[in-house]
mmCIF file of N, CA and C and ligand atoms in Angstrom:
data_model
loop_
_atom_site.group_PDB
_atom_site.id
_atom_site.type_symbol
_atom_site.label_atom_id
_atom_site.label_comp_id
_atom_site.label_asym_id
_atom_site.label_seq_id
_atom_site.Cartn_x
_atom_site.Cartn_y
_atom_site.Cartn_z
ATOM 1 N N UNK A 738 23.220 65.110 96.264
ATOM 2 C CA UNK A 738 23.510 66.048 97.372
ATOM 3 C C UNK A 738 25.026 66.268 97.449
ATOM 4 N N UNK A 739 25.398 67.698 97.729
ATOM 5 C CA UNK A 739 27.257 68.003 97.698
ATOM 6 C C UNK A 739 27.566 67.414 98.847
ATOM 7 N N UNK A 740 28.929 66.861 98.919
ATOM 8 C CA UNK A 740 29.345 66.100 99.674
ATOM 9 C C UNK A 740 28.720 65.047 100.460
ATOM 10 N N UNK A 741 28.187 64.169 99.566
ATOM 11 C CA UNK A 741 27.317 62.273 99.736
ATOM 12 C C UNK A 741 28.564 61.828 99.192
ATOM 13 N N UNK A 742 29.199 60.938 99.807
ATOM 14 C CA UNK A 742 29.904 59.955 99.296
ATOM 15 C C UNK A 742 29.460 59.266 98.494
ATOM 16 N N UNK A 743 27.987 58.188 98.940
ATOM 17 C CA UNK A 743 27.169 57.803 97.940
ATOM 18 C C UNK A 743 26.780 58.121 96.873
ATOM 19 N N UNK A 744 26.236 59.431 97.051
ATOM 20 C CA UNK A 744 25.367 60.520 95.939
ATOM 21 C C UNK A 744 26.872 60.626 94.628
ATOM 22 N N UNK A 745 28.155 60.293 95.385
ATOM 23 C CA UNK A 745 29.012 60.491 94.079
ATOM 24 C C UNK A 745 29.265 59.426 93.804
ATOM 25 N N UNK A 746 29.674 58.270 94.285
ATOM 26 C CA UNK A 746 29.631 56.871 93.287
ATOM 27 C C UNK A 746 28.479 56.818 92.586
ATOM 28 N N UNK A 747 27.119 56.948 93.262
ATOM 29 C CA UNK A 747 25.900 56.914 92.076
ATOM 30 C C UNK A 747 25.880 58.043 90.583
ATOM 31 N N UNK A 748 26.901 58.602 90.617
ATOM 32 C CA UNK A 748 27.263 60.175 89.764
ATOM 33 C C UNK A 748 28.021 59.434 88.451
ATOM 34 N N UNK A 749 29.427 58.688 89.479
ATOM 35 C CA UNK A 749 30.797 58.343 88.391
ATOM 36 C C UNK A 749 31.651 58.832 88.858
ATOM 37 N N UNK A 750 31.491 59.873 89.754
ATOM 38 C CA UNK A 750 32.541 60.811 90.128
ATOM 39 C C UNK A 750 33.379 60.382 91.403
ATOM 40 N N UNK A 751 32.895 59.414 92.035
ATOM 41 C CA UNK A 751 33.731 58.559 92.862
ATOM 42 C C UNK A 751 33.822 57.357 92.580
ATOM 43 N N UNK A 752 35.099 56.506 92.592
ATOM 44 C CA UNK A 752 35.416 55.321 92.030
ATOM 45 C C UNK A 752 34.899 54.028 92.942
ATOM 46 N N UNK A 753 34.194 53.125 92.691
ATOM 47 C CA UNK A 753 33.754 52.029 93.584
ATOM 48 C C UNK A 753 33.721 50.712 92.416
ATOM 49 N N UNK A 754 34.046 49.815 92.824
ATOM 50 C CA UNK A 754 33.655 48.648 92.190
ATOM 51 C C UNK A 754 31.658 48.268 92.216
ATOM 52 N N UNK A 755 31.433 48.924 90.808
ATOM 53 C CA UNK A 755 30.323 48.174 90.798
ATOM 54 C C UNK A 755 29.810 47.123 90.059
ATOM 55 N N UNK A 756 28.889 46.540 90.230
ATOM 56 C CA UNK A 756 28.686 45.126 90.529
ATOM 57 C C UNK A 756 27.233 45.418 89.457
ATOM 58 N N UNK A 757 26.510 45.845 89.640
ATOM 59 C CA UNK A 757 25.228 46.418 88.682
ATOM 60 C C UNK A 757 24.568 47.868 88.600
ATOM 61 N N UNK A 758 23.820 48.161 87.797
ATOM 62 C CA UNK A 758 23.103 49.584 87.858
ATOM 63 C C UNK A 758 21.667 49.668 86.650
ATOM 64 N N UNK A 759 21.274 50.203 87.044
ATOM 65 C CA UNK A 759 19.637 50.768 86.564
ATOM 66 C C UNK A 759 19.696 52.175 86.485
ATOM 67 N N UNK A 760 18.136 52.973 86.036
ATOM 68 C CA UNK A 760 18.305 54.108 85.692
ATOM 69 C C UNK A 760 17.865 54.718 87.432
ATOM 70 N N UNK A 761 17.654 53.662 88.321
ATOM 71 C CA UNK A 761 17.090 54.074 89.421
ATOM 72 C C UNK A 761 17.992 54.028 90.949
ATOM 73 N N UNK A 762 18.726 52.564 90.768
ATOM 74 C CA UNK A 762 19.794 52.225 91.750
ATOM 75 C C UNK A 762 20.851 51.377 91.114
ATOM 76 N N UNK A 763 21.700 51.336 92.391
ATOM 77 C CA UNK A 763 23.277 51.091 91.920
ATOM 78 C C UNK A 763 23.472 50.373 92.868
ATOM 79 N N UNK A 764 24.685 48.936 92.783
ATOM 80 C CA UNK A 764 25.244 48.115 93.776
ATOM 81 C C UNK A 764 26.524 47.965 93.564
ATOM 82 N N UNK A 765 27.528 48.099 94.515
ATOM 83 C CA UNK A 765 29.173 48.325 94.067
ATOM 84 C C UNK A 765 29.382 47.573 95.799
ATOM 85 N N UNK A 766 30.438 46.530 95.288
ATOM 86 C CA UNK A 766 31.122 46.290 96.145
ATOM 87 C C UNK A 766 31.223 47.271 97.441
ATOM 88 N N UNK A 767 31.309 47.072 98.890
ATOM 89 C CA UNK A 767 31.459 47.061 100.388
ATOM 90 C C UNK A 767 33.179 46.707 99.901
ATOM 91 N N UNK A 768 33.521 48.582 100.803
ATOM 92 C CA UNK A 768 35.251 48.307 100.535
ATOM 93 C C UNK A 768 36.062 47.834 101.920
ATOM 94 N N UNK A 769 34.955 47.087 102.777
ATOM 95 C CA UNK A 769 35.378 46.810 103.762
ATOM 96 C C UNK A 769 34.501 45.555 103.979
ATOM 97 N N UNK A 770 34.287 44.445 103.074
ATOM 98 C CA UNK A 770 33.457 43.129 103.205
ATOM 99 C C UNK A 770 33.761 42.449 104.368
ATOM 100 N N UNK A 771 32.450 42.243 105.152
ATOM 101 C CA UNK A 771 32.408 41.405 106.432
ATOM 102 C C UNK A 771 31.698 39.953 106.109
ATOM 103 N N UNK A 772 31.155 39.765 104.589
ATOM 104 C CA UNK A 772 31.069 38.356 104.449
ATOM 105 C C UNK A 772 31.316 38.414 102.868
ATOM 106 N N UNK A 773 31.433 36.653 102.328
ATOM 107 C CA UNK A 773 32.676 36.840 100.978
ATOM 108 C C UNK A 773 31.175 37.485 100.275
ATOM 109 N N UNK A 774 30.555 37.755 100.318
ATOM 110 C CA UNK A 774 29.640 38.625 99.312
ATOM 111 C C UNK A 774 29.145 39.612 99.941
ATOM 112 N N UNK A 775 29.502 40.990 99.619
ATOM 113 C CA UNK A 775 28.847 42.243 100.784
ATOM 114 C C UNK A 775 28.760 43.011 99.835
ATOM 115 N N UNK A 776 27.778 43.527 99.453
ATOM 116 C CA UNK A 776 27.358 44.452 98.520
ATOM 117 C C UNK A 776 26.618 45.175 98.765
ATOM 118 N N UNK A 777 26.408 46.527 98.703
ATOM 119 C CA UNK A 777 25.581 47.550 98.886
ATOM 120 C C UNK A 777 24.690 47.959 97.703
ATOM 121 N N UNK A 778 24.265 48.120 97.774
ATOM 122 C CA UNK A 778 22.734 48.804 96.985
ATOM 123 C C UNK A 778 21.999 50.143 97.746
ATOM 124 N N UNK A 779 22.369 51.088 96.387
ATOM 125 C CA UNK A 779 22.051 52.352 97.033
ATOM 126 C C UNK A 779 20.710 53.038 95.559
ATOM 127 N N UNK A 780 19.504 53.343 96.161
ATOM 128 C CA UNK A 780 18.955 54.676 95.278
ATOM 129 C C UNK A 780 19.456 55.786 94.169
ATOM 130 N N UNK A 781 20.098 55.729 93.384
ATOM 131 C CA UNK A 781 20.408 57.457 93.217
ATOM 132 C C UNK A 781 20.411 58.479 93.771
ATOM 133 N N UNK A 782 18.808 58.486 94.224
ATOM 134 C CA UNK A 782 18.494 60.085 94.291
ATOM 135 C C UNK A 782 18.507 59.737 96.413
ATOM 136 N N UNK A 783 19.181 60.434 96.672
ATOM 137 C CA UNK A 783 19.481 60.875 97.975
ATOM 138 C C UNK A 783 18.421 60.845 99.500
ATOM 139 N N UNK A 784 18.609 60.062 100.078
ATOM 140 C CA UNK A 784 17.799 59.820 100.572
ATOM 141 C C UNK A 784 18.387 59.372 102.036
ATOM 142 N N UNK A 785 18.291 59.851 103.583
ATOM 143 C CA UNK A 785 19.308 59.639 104.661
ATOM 144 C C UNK A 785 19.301 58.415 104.783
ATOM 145 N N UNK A 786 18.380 57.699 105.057
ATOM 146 C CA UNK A 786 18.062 56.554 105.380
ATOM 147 C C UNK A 786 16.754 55.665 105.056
ATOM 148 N N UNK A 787 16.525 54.428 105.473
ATOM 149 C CA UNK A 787 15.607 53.675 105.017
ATOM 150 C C UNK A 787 14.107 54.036 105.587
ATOM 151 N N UNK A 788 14.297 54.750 106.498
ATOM 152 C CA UNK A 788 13.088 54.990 107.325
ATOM 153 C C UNK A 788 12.482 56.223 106.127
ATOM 154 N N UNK A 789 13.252 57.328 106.317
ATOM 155 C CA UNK A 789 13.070 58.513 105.196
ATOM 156 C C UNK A 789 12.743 57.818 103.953
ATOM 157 N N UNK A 790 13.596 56.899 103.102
ATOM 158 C CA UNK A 790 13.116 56.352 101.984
ATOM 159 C C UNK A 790 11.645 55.933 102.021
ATOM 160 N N UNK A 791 11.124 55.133 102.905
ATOM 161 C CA UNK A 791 10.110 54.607 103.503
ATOM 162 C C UNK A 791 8.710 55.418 103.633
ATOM 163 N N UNK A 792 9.281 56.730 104.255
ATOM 164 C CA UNK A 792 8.327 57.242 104.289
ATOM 165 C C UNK A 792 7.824 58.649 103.414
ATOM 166 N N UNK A 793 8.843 58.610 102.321
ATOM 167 C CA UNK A 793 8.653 59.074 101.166
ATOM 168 C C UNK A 793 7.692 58.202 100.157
ATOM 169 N N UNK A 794 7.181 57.185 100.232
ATOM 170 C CA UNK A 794 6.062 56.753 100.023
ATOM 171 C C UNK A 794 6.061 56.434 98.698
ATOM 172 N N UNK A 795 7.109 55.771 97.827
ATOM 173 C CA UNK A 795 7.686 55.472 96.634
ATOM 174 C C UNK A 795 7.989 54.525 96.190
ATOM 175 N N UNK A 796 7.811 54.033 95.054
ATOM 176 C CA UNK A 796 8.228 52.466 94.825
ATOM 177 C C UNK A 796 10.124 52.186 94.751
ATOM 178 N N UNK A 797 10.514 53.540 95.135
ATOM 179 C CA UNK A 797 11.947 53.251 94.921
ATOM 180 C C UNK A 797 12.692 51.952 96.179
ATOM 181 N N UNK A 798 12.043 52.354 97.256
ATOM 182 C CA UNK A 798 11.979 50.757 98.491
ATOM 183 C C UNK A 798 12.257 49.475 97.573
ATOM 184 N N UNK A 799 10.978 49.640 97.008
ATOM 185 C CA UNK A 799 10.884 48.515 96.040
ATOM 186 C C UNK A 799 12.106 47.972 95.472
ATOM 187 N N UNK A 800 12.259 48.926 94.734
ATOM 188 C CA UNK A 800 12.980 48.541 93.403
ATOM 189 C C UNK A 800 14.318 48.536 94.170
ATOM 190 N N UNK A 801 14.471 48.918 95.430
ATOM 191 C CA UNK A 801 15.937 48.757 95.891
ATOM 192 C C UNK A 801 16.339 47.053 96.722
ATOM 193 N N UNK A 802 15.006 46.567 97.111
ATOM 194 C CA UNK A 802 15.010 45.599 97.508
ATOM 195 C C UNK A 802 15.257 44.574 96.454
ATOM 196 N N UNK A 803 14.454 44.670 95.176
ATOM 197 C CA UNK A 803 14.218 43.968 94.238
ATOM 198 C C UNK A 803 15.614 44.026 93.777
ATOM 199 N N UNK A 804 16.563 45.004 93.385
ATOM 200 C CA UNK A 804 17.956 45.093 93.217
ATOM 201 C C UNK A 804 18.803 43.822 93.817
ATOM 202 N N UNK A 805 18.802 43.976 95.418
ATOM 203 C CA UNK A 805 19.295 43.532 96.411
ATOM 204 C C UNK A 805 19.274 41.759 95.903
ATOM 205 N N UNK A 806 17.581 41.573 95.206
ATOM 206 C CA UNK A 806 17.363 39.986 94.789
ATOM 207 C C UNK A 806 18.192 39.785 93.710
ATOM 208 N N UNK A 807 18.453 40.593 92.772
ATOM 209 C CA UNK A 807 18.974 40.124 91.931
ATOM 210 C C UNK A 807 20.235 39.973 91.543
ATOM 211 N N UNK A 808 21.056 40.576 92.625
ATOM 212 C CA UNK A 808 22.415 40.703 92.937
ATOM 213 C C UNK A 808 22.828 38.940 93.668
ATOM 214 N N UNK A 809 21.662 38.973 94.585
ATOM 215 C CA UNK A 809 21.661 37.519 94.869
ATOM 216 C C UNK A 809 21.629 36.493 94.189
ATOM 217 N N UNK A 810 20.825 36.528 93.338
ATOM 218 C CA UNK A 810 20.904 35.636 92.446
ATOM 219 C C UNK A 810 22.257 35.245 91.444
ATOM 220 N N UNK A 811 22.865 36.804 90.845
ATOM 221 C CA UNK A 811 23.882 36.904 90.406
ATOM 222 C C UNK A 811 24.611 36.056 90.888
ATOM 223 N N UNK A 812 25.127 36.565 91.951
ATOM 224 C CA UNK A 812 26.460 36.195 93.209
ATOM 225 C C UNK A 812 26.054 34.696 93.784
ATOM 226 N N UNK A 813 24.552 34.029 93.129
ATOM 227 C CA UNK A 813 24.619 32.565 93.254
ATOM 228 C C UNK A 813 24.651 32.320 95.052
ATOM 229 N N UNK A 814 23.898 33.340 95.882
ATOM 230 C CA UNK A 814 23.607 33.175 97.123
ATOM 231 C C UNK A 814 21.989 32.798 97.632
ATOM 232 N N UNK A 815 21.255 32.913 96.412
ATOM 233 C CA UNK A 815 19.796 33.456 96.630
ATOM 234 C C UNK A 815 19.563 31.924 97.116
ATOM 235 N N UNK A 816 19.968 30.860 96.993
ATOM 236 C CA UNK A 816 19.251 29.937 97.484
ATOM 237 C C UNK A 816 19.695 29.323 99.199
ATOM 238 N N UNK A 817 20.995 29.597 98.810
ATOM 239 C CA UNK A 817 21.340 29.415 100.596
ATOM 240 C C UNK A 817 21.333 30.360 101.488
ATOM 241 N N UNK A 818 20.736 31.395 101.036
ATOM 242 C CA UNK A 818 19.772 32.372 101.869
ATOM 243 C C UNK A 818 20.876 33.566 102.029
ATOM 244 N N UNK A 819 20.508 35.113 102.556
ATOM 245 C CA UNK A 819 21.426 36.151 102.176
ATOM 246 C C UNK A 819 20.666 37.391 103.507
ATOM 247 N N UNK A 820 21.767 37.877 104.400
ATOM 248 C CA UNK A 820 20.830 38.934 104.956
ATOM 249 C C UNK A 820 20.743 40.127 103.945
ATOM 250 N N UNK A 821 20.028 40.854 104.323
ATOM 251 C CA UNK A 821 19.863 42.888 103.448
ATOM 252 C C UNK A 821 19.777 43.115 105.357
ATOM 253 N N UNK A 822 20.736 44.160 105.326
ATOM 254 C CA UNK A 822 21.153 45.298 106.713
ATOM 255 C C UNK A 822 20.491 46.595 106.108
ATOM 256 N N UNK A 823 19.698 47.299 107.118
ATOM 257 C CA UNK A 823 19.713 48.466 106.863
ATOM 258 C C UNK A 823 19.731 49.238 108.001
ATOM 259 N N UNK A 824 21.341 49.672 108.303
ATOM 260 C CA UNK A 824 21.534 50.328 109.666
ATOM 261 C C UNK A 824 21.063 52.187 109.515
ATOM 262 N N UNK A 825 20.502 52.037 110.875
ATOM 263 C CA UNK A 825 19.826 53.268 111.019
ATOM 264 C C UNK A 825 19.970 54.128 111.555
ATOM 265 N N UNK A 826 20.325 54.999 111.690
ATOM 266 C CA UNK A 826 21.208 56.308 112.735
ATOM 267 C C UNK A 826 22.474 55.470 113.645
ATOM 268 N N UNK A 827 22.814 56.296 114.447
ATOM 269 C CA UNK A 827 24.110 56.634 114.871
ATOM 270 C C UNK A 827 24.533 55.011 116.060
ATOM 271 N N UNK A 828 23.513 54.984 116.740
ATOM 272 C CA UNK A 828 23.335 53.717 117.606
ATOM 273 C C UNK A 828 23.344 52.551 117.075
ATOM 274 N N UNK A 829 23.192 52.567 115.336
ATOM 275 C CA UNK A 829 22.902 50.869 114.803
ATOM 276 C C UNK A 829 24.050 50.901 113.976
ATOM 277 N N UNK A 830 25.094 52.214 114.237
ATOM 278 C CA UNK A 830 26.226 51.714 113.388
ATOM 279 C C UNK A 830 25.828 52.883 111.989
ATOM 280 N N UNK A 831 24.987 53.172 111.794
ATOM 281 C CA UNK A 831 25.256 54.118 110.387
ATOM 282 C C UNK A 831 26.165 55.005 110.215
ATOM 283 N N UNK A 832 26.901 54.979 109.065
ATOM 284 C CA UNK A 832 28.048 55.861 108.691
ATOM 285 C C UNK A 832 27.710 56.692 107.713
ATOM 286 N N UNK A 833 27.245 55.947 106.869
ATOM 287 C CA UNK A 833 27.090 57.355 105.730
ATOM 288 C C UNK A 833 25.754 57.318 105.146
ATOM 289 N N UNK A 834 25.597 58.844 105.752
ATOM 290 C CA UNK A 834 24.047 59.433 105.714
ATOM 291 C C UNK A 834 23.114 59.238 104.069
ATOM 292 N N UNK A 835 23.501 57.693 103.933
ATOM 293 C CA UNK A 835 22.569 57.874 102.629
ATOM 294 C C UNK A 835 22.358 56.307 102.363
ATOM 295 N N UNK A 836 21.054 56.508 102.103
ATOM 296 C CA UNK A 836 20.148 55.098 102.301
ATOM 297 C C UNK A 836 20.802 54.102 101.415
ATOM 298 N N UNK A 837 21.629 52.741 102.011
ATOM 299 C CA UNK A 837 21.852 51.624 102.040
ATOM 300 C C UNK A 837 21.450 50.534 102.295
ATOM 301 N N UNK A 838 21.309 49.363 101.262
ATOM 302 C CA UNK A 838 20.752 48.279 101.830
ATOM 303 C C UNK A 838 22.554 47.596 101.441
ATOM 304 N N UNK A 839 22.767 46.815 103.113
ATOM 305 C CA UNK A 839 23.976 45.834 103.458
ATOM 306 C C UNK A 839 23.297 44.134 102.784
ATOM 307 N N UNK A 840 23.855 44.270 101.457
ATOM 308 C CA UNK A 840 23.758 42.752 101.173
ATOM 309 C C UNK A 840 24.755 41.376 101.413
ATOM 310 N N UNK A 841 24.539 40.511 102.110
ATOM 311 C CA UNK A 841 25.699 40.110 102.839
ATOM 312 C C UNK A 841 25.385 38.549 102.772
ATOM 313 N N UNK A 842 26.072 37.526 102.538
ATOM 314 C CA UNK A 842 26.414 36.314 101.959
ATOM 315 C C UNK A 842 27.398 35.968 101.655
ATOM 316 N N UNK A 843 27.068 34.247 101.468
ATOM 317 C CA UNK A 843 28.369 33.768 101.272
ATOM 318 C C UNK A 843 28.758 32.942 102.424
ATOM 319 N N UNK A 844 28.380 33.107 103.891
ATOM 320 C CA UNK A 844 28.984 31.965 105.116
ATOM 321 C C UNK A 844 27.683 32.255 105.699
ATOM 322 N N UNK A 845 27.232 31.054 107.024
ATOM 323 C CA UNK A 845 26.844 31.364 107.573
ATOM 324 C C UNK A 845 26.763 32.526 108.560
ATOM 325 N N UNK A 846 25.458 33.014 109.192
ATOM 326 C CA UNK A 846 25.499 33.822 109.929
ATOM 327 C C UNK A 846 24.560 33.609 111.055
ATOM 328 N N UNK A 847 25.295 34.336 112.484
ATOM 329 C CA UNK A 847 24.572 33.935 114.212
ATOM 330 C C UNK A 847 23.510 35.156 113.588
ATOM 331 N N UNK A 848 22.594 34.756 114.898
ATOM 332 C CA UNK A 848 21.748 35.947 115.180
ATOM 333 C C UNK A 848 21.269 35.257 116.628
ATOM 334 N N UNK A 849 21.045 36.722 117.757
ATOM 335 C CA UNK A 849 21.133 37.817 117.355
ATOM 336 C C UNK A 849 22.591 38.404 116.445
ATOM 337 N N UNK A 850 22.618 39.435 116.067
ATOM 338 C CA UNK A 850 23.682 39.968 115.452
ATOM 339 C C UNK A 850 24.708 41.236 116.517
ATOM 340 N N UNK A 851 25.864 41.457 116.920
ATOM 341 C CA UNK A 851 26.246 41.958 117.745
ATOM 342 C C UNK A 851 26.365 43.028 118.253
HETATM 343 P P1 LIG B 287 26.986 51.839 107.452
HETATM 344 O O1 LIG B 287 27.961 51.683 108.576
HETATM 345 O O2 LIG B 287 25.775 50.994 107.561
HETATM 346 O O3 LIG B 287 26.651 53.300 107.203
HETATM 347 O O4 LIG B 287 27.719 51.297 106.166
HETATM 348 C C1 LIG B 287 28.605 52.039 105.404
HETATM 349 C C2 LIG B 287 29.394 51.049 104.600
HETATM 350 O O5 LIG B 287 29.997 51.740 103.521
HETATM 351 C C3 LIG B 287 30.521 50.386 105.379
HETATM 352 O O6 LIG B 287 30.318 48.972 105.373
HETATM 353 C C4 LIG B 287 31.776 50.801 104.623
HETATM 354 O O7 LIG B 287 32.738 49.776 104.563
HETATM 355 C C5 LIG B 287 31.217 51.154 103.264
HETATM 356 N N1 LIG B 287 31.978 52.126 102.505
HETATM 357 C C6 LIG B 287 32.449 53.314 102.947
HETATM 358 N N2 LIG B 287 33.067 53.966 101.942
HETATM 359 C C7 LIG B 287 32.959 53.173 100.846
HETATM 360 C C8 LIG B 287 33.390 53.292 99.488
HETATM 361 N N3 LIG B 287 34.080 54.364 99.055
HETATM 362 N N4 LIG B 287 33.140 52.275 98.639
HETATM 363 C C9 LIG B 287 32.488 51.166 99.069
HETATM 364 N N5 LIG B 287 32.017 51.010 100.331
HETATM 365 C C10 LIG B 287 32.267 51.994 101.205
HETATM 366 ZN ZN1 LIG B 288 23.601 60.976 98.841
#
């Protein structure tokens, strides 16, 4: 989609530190990390949010979650446990209109969350 921030790191055409990729999704460093492992994992193909992803009725959910595991594993968090965020419109904090999963590890974390 023209002008996705996302939609252009998943391209090449915007520069992000990434971390892994498939022919389906992509995970690049969070240029603003709130824990020492924050990684995002995004779809390719354009999608606003997780709910929309969701209810597009696709194994791409899947395979974005399944991403999310294996980044964990990578980054050597998967066993002392790791949240996935997926903020949702305007009230939960979403910024950019294109479906993100917040992978986040590395310290403990409270909940509720703030
Ligand atoms: P959200 O607030 O859930 O929409 O999350 C958007 C996230 O994208 C924030 O944590 C930002 O720090 C992050 N972000 C914004 N621009 C970039 C970028 N160019 N590269 C990497 N992360 C970004
Ligand atoms: Zn996009």
């Amino acid at each position: 989609m023209a002008d996705c921030l996302f939609c252009g790191i998943a391209a090449g055409d915007i520069p992000a530190t990434i971390v892994s990729a498939n022919s389906r999704t992509v995970a690049f460093r969070d240029i603003n990390p709130q824990a020492p492992v924050h990684v995002l994992v995004i779809p390719r193909a354009h999608h606003a949010n997780v709910a929309e992803l969701g209810a597009a009725g696709e194994a791409l959910l899947c395979d974005l979650v399944a991403h999310a595991r294996e980044v964990a594993v990578a980054e050597g968090i998967a066993d002392a446990g790791y949240r996935i965020v997926f903020n949702t419109g305007p009230e939960a904090g979403q910024t950019v209109d294109h479906v993100h999963a917040h992978l986040l590890g590395g310290r403990p974390m409270s909940w509720p969350p703030g």
